[in-house]
PDB file of C-alpha atoms (C1' of nucleotides) in Angstrom:
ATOM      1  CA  UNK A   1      37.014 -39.794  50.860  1.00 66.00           C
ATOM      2  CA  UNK A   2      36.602 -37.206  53.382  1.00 70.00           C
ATOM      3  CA  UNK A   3      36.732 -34.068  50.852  1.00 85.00           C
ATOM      4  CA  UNK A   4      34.793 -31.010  51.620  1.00 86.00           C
ATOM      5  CA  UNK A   5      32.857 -29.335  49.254  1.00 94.00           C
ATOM      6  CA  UNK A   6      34.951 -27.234  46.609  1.00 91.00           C
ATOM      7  CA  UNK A   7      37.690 -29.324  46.916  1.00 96.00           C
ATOM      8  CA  UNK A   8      39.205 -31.726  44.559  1.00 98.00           C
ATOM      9  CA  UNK A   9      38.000 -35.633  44.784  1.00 98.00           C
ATOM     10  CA  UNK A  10      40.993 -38.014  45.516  1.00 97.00           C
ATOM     11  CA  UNK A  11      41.379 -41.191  42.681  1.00 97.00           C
ATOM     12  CA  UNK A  12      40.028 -42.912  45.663  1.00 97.00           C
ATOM     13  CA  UNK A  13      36.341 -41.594  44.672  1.00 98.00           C
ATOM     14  CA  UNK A  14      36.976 -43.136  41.142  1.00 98.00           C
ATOM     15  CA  UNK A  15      38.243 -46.287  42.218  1.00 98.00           C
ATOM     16  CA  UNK A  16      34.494 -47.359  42.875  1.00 98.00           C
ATOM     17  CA  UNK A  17      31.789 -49.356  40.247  1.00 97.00           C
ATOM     18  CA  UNK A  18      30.761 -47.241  37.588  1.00 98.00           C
ATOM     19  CA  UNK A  19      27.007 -46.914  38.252  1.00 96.00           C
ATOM     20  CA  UNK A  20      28.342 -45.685  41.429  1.00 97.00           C
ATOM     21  CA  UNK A  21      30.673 -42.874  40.600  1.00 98.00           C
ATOM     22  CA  UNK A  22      27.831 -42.269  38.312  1.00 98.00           C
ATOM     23  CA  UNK A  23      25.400 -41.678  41.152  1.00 98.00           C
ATOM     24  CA  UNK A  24      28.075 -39.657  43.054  1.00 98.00           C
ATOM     25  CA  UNK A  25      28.851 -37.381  40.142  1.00 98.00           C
ATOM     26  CA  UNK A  26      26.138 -35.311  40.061  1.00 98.00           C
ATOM     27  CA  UNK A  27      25.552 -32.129  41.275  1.00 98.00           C
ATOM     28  CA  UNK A  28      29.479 -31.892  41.544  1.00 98.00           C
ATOM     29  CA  UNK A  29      32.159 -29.621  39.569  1.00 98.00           C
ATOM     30  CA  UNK A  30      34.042 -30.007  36.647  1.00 98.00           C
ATOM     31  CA  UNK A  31      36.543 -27.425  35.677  1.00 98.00           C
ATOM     32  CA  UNK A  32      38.650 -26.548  33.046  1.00 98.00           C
ATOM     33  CA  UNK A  33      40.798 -23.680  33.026  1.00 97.00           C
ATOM     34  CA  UNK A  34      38.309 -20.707  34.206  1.00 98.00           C
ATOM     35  CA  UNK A  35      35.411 -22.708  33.205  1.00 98.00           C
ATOM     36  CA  UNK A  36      33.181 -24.402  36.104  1.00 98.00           C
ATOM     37  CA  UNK A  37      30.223 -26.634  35.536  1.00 98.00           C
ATOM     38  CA  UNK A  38      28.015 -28.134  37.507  1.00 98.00           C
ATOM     39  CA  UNK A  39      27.204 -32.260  36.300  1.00 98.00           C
ATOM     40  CA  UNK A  40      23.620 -32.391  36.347  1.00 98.00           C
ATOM     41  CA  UNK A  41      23.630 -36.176  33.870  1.00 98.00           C
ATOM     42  CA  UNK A  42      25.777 -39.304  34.013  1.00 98.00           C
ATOM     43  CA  UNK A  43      25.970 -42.179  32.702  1.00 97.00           C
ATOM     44  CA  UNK A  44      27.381 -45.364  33.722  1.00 97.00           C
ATOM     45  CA  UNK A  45      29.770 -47.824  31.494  1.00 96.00           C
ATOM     46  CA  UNK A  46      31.112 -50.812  33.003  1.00 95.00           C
ATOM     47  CA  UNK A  47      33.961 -52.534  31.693  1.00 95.00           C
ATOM     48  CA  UNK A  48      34.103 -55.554  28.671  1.00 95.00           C
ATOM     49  CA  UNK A  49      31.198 -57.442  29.708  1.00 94.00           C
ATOM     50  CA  UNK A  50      29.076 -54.161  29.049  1.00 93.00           C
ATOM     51  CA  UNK A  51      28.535 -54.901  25.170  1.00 91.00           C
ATOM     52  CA  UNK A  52      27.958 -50.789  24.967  1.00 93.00           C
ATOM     53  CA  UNK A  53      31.173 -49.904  26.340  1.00 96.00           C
ATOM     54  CA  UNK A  54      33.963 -49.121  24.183  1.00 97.00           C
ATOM     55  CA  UNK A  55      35.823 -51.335  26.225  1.00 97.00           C
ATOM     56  CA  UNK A  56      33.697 -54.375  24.736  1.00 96.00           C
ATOM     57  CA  UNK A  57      37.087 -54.104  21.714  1.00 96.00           C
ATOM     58  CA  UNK A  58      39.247 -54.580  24.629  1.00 96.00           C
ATOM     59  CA  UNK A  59      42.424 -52.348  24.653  1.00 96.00           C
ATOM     60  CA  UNK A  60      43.063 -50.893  21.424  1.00 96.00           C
ATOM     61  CA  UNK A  61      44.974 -47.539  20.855  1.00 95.00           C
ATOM     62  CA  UNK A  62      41.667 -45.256  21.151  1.00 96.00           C
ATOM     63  CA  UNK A  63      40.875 -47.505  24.479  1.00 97.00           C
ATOM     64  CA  UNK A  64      44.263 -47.485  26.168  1.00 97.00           C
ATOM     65  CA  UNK A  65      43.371 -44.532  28.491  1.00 98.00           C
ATOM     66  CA  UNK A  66      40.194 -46.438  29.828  1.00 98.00           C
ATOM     67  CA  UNK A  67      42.014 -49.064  30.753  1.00 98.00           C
ATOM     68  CA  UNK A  68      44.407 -46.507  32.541  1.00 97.00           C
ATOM     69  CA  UNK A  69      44.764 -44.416  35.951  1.00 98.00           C
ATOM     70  CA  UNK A  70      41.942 -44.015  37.543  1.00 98.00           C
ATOM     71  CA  UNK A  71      40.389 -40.872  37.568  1.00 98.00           C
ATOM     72  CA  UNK A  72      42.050 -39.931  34.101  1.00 98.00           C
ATOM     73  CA  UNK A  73      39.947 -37.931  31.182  1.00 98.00           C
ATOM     74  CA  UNK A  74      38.443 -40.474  28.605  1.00 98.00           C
ATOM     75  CA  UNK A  75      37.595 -37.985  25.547  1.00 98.00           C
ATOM     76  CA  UNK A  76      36.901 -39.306  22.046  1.00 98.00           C
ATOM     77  CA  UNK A  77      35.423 -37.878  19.101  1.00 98.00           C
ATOM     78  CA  UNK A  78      31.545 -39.405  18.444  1.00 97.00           C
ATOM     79  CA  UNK A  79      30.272 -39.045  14.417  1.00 97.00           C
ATOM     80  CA  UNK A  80      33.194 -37.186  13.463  1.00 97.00           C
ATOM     81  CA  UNK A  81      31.918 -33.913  15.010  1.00 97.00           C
ATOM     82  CA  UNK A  82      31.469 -34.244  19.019  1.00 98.00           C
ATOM     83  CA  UNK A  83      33.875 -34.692  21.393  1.00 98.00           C
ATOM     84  CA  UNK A  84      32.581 -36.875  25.161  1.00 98.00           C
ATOM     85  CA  UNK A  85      33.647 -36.275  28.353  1.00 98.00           C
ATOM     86  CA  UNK A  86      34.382 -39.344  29.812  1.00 98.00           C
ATOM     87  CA  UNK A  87      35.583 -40.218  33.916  1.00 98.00           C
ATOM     88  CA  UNK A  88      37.845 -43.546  33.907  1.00 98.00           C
ATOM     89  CA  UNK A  89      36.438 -45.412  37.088  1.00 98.00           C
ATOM     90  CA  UNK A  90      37.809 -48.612  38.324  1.00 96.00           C
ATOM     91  CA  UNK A  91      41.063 -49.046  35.390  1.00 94.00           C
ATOM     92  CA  UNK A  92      38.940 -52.645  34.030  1.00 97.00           C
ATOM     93  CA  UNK A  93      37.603 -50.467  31.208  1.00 97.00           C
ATOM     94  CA  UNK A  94      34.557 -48.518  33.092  1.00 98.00           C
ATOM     95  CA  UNK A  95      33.899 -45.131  32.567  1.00 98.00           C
ATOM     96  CA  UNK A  96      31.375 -42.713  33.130  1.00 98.00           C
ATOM     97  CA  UNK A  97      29.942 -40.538  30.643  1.00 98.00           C
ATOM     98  CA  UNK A  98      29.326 -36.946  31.747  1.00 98.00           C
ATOM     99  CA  UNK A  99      25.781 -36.123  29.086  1.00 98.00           C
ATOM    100  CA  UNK A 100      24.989 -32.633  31.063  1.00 98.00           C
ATOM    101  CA  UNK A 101      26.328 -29.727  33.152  1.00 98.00           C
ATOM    102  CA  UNK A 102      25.171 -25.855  34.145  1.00 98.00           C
ATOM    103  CA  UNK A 103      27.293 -23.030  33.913  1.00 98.00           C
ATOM    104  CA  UNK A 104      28.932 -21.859  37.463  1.00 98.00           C
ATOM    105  CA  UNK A 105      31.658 -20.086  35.904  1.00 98.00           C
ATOM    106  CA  UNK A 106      32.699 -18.769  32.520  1.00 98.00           C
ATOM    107  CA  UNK A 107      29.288 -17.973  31.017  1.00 97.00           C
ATOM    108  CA  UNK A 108      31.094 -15.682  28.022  1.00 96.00           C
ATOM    109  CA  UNK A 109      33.798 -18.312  27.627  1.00 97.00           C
ATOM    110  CA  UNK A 110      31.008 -20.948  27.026  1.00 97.00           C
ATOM    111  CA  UNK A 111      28.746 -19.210  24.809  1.00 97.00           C
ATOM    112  CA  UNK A 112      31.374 -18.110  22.744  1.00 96.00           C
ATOM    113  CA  UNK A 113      32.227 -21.412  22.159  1.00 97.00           C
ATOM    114  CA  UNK A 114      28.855 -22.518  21.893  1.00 97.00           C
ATOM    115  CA  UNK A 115      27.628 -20.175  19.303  1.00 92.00           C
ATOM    116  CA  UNK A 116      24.824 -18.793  19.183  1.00 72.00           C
ATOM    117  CA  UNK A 117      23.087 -20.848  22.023  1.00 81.00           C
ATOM    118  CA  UNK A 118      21.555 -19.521  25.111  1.00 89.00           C
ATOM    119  CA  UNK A 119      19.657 -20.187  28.058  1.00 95.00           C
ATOM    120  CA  UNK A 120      19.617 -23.375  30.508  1.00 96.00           C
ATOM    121  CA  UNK A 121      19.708 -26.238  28.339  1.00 97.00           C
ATOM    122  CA  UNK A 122      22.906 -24.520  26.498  1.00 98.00           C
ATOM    123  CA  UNK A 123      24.959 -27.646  27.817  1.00 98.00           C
ATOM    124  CA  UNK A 124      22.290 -30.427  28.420  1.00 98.00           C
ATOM    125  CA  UNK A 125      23.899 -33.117  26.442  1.00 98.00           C
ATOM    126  CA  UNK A 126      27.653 -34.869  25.898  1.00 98.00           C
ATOM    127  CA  UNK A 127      28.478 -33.181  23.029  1.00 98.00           C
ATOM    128  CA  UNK A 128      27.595 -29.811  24.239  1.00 98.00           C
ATOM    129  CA  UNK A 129      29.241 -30.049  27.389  1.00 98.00           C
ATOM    130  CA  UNK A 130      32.577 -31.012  26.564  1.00 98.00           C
ATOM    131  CA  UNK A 131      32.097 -27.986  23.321  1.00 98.00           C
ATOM    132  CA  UNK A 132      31.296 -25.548  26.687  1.00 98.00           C
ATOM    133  CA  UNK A 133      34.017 -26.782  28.817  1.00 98.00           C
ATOM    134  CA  UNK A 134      36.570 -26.367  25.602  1.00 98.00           C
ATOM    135  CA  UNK A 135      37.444 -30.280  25.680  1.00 98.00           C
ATOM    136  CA  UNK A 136      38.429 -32.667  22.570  1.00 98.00           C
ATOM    137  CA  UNK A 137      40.604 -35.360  21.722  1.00 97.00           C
ATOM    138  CA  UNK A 138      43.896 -33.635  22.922  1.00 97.00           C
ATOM    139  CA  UNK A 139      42.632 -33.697  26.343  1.00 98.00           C
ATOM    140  CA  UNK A 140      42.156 -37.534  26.481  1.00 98.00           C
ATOM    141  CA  UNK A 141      44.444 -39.038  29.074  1.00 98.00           C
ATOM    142  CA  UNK A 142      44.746 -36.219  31.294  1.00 98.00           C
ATOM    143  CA  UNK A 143      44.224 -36.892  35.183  1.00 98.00           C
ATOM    144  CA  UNK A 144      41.319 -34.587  36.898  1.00 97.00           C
ATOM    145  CA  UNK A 145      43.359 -33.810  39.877  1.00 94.00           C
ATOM    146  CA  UNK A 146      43.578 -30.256  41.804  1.00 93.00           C
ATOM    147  CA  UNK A 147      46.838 -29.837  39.949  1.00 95.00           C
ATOM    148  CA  UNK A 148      45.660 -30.321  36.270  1.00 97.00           C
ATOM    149  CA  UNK A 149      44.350 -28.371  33.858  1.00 97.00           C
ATOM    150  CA  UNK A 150      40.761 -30.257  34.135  1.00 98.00           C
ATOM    151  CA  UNK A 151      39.499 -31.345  37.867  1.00 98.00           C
ATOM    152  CA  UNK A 152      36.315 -32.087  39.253  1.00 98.00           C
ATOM    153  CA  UNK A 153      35.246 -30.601  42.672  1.00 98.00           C
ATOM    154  CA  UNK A 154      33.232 -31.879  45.930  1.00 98.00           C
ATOM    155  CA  UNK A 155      29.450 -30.687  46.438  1.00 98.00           C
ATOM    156  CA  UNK A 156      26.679 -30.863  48.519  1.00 96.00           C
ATOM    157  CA  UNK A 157      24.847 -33.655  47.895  1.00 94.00           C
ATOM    158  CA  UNK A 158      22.084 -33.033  45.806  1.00 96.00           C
ATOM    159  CA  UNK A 159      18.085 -32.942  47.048  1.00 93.00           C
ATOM    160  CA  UNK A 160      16.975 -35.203  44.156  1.00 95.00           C
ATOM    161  CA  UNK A 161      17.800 -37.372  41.749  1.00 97.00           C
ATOM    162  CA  UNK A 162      15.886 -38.924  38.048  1.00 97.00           C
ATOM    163  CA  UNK A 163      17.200 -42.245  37.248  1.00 96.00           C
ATOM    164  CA  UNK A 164      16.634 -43.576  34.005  1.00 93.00           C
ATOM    165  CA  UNK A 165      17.964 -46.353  31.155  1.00 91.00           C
ATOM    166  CA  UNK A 166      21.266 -44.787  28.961  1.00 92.00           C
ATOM    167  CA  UNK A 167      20.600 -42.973  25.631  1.00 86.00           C
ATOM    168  CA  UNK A 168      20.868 -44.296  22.259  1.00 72.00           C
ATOM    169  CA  UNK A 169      22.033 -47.895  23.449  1.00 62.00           C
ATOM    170  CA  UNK A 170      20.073 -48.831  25.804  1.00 52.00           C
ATOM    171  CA  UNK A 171      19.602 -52.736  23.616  1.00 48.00           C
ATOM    172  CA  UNK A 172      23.143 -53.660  25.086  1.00 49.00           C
ATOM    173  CA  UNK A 173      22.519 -53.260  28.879  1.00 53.00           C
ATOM    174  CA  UNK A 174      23.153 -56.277  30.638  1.00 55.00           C
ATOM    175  CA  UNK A 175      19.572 -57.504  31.699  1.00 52.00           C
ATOM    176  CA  UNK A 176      20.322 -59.169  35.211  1.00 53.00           C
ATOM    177  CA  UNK A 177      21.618 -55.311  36.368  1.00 60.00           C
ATOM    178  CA  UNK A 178      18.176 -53.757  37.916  1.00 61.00           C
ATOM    179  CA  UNK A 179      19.858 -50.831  38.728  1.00 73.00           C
ATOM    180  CA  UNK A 180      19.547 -47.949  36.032  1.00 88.00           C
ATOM    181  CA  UNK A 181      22.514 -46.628  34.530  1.00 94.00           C
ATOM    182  CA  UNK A 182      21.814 -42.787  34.029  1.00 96.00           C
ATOM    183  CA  UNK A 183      21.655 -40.286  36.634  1.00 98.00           C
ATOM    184  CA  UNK A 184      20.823 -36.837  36.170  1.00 98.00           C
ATOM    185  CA  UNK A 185      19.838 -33.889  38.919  1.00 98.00           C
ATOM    186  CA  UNK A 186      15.970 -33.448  39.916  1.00 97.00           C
ATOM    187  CA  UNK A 187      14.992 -30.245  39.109  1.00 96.00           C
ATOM    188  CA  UNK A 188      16.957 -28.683  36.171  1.00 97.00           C
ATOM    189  CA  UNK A 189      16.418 -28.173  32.545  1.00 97.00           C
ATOM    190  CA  UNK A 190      20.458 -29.207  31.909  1.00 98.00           C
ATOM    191  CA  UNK A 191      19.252 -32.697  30.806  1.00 97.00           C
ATOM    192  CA  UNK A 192      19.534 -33.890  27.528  1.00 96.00           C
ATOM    193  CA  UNK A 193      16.201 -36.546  27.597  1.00 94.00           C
ATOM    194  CA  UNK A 194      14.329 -35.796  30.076  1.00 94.00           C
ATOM    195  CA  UNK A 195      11.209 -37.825  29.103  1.00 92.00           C
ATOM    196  CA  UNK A 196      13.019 -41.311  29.909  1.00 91.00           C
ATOM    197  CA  UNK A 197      14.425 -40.297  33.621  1.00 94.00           C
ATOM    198  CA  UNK A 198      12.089 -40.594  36.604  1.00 94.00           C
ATOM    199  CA  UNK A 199      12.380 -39.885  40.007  1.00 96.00           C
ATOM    200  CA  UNK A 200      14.552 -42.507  42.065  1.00 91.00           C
ATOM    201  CA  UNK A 201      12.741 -44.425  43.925  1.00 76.00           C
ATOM    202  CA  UNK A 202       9.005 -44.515  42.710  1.00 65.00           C
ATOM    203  CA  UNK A 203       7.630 -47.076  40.305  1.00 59.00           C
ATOM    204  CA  UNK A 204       8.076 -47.082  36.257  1.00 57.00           C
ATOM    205  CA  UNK A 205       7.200 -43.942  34.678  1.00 49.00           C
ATOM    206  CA  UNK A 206       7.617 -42.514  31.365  1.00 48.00           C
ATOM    207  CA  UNK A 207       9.057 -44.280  28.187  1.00 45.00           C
ATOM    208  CA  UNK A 208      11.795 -46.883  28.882  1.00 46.00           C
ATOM    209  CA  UNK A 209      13.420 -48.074  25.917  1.00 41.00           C
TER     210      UNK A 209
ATOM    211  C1'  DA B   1      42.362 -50.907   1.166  1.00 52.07           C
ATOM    212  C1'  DA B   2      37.578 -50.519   1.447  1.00 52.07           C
ATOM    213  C1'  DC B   3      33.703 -50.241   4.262  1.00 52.07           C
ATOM    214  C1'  DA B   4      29.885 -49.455   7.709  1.00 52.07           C
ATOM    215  C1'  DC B   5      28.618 -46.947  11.478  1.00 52.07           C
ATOM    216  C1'  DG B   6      28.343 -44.407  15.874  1.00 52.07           C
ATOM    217  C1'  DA B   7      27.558 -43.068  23.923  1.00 52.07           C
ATOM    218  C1'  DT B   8      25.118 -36.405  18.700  1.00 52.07           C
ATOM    219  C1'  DG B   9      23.382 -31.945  17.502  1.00 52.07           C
ATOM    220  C1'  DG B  10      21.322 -28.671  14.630  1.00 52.07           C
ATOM    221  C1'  DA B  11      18.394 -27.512  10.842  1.00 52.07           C
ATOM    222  C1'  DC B  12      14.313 -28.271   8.823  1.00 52.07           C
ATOM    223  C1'  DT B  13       9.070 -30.348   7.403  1.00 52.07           C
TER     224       DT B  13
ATOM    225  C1'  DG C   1       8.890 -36.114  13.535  1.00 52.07           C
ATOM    226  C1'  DT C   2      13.118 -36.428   9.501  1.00 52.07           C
ATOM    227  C1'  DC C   3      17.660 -35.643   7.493  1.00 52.07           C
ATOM    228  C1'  DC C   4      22.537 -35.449   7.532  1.00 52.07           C
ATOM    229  C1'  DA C   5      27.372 -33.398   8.526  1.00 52.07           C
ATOM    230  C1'  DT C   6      31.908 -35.701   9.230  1.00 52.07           C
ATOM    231  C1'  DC C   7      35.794 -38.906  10.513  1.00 52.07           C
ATOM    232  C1'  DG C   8      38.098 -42.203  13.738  1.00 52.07           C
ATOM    233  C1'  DT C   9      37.585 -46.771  14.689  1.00 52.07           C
ATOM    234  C1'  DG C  10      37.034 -51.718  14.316  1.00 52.07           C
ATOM    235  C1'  DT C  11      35.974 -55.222  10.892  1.00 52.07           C
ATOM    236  C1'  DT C  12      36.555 -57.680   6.976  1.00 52.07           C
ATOM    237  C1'  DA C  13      39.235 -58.982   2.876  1.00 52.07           C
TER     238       DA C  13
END
DNA sequence: AACACGATGGACT
DNA sequence: GTCCATCGTGTTA
């Protein structure tokens, strides 16, 4: 995937494992319409054997578009209120969630939408990203290609990363998978639990669990 | 047909 | 820290 940075990724960066797309997601764009945002937390959800995944129920008619094209919009609506942004990886029923993003573009846009909310943290978290970026159900299925209405854009990579265990369901990760399953940018306050993400690399630090 | 509950967020004690 | 809005979904009957 030799894309340079601002342009659109190919399917082929999809088409990867899910804790890796998660890994490669941040600090890259997502756009829709005049809105930019820049991912600063992923998370990683891998197929039927992940007993968190929604893909765990197999293919049903809310599930259909994870088990789709690559590189396709997952979006479904979470406690009746908030819509998540989801990126269908390798088509076996992965995805990864986007949790966080900072504004680049279409600051007015997004706080309009976001009410009365300012400042930094005004989309750290799945449901308030996908509120900024003007997303919900109606957008499920749709392909994040240059040509679409929703795409997501190339970066530089970013200086630092906090890895950490997912939110909320962290009971169902498979145990035998060392590797963490959230991602999110060192450095900004556009994450929605920071006290469970350390830095990659180093030893245990923080709560787990 | 009825039911329990969730990959959350905002208000409040 | 606690409470709860709000509804699509999968499960059970």
């Amino acid at each position: 995937m030799a894309t340079k940075v601002g342009e659109p990724l190919p399917s082929s960066f999809y088409a990867r494992d899910a804790l890796v797309v998660a890994r490669a997601l941040i600090g890259k764009f997502v756009r829709h319409g005049p809105v930019i945002v820049r991912i600063t937390e992923t998370e990683a959800y891998r197929g039927p054997s992940d007993s968190a995944a929604h893909a765990r129920f197999g293919i049903t008619p809310r599930t259909q578009t994870l088990f789709g094209p690559v590189g396709h919009a997952y979006v479904y609506l979470c406690y009746g209120l908030h819509s998540m942004l989801n990126v269908v990886t390798t088509g076996d029923g992965s995805a990864v969630l986007i949790r966080a993003g900072e504004p680049v573009a279409g600051l007015a846009l997004i706080q309009r939408r976001r009410g009365a909310q300012r400042g930094p943290a005004i989309l750290a978290g799945p449901g308030k990203l996908a509120q900024g970026l003007g997303l919900g159900r109606d957008h499920d299925g749709l392909p994040l290609s240059g040509q679409s209405v929703i795409s997501v854009h190339d970066a530089l990579p970013p200086a630092g990363l906090l890895v950490g265990p997912r939110v909320g369901i962290d009971y169902a990760a498979p145990k035998h998978v060392r590797a963490p399953w959230r991602f999110a940018l060192a450095g900004t306050k556009a994450v929605s639990r920071p006290q469970t993400l350390r830095p990659e690399g180093r030893g245990t630090s923080g709560r787990e669990h």
